[in-house]
Short mmCIF file of C-alpha atoms in Angstrom, two decimals:
data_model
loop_
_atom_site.label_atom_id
_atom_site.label_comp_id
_atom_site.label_asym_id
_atom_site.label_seq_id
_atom_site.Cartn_x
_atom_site.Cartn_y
_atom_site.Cartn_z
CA UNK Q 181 0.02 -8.01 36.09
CA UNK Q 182 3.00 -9.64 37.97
CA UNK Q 183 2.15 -13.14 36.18
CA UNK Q 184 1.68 -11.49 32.95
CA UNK Q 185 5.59 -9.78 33.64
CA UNK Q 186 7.20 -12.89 34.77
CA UNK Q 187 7.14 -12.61 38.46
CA UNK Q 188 4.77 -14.99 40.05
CA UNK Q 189 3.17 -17.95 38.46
CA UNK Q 190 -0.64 -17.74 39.75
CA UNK Q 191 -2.68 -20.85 40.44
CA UNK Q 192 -4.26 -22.88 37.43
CA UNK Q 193 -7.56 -23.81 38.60
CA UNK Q 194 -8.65 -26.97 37.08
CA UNK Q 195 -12.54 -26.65 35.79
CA UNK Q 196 -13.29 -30.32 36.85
CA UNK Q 197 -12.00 -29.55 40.48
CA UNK Q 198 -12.62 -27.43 43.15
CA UNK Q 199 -10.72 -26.09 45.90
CA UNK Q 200 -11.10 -26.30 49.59
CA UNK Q 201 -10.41 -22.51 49.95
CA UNK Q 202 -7.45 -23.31 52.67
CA UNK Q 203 -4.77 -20.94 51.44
CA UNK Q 204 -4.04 -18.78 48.37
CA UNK Q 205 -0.25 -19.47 47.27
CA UNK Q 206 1.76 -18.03 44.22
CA UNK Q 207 5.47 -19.65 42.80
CA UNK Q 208 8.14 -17.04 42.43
CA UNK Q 209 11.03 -17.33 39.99
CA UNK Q 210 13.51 -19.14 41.86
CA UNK Q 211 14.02 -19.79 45.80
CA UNK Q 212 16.42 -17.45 46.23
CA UNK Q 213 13.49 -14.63 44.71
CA UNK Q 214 10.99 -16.55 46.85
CA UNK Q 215 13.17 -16.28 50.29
CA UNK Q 216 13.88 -12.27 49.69
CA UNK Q 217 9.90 -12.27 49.43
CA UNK Q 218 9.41 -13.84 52.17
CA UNK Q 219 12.35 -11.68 54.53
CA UNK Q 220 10.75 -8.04 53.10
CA UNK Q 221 7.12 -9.27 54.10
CA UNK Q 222 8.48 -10.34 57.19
CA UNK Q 223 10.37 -7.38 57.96
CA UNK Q 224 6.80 -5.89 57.33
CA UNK Q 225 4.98 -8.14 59.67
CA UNK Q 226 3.64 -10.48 57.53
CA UNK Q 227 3.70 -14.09 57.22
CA UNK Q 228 3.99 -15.63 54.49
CA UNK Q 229 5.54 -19.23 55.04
CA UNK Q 230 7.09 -21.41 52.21
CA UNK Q 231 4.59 -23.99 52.60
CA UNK Q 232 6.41 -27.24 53.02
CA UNK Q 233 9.46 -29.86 52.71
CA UNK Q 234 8.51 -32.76 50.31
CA UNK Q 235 8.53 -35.99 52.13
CA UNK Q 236 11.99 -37.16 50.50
CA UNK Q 237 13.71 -34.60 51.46
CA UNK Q 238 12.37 -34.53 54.88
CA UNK Q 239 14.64 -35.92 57.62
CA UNK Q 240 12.67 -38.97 58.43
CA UNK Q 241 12.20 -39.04 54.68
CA UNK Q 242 15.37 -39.01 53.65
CA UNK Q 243 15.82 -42.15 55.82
CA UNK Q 244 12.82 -44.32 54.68
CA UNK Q 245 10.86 -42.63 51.77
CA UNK Q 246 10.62 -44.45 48.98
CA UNK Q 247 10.41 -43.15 45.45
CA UNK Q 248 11.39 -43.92 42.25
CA UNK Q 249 13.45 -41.47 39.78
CA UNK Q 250 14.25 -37.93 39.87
CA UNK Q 251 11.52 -35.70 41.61
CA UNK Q 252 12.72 -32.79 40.29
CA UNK Q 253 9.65 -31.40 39.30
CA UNK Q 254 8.20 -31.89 43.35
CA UNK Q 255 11.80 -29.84 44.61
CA UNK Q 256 11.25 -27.07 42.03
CA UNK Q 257 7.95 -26.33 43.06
CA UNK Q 258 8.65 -26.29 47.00
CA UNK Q 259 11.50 -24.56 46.56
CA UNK Q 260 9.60 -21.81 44.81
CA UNK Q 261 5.93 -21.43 46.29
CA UNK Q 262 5.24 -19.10 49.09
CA UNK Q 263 1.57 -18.86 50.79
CA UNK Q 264 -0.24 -15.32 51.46
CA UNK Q 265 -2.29 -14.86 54.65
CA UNK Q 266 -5.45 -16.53 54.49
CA UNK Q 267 -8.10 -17.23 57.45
CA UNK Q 268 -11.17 -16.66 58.56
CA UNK Q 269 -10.93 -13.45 60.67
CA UNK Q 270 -8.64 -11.47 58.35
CA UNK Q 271 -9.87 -8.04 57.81
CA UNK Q 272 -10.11 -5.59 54.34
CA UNK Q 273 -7.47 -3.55 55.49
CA UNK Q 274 -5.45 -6.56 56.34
CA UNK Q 275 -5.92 -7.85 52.65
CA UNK Q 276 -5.10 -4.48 51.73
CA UNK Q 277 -1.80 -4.23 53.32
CA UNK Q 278 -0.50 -7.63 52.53
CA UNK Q 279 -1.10 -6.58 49.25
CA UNK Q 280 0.51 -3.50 48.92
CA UNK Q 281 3.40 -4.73 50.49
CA UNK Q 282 3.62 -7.89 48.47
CA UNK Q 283 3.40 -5.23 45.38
CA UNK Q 284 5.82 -3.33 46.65
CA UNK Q 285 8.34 -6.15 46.15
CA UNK Q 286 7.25 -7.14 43.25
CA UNK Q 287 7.50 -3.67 41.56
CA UNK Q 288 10.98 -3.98 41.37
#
């Protein structure tokens, strides 16, 4: 339901790949949205990290990356995906909590 409303843009699994299973991540709207997500699960006690810095903008990157034209498409999607808990001895209620307190941000 929060995809359908606009607030998280889910995974599109590609039928001609599969996944290794190593983390479940969403995009929020913006990185300011994404960073508030990411302070009220962690005020919570959950971890839910942005994932990572692209290479250019890194700051050995930013010294000798190269790349050619804008990679504006690379910085909108870091600066908007966050990663849920995911690993191997995470329990049902576990699930179940990082769930209803992702929700409960996303209700509003």
């Amino acid at each position: 339901p929060y995809q359908d409303a606009g607030r998280i843009s889910l995974p599109k699994p590609q039928p001609d790949r599969t996944s290794n299973g190593h983390m479940f991540y969403f995009l929020m709207k913006d990185i300011r949205d994404r960073d508030a997500f990411i302070s009220h699960m962690r005020a919570k006690g959950i971890t839910t990290p942005f994932h990572y810095v692209p290479l250019h903008s890194a700051p050995a990157g930013r010294i000798h990356a190269r790349h050619v034209g804008n990679l504006s498409a690379t910085d909108d999607i870091s600066a908007r995906l966050v990663r849920l808990p995911l690993f191997y001895a995470l329990t049902s209620a576990e699930q179940e909590d990082v769930i209803k307190v992702a929700a409960s941000y996303l209700d509003v």
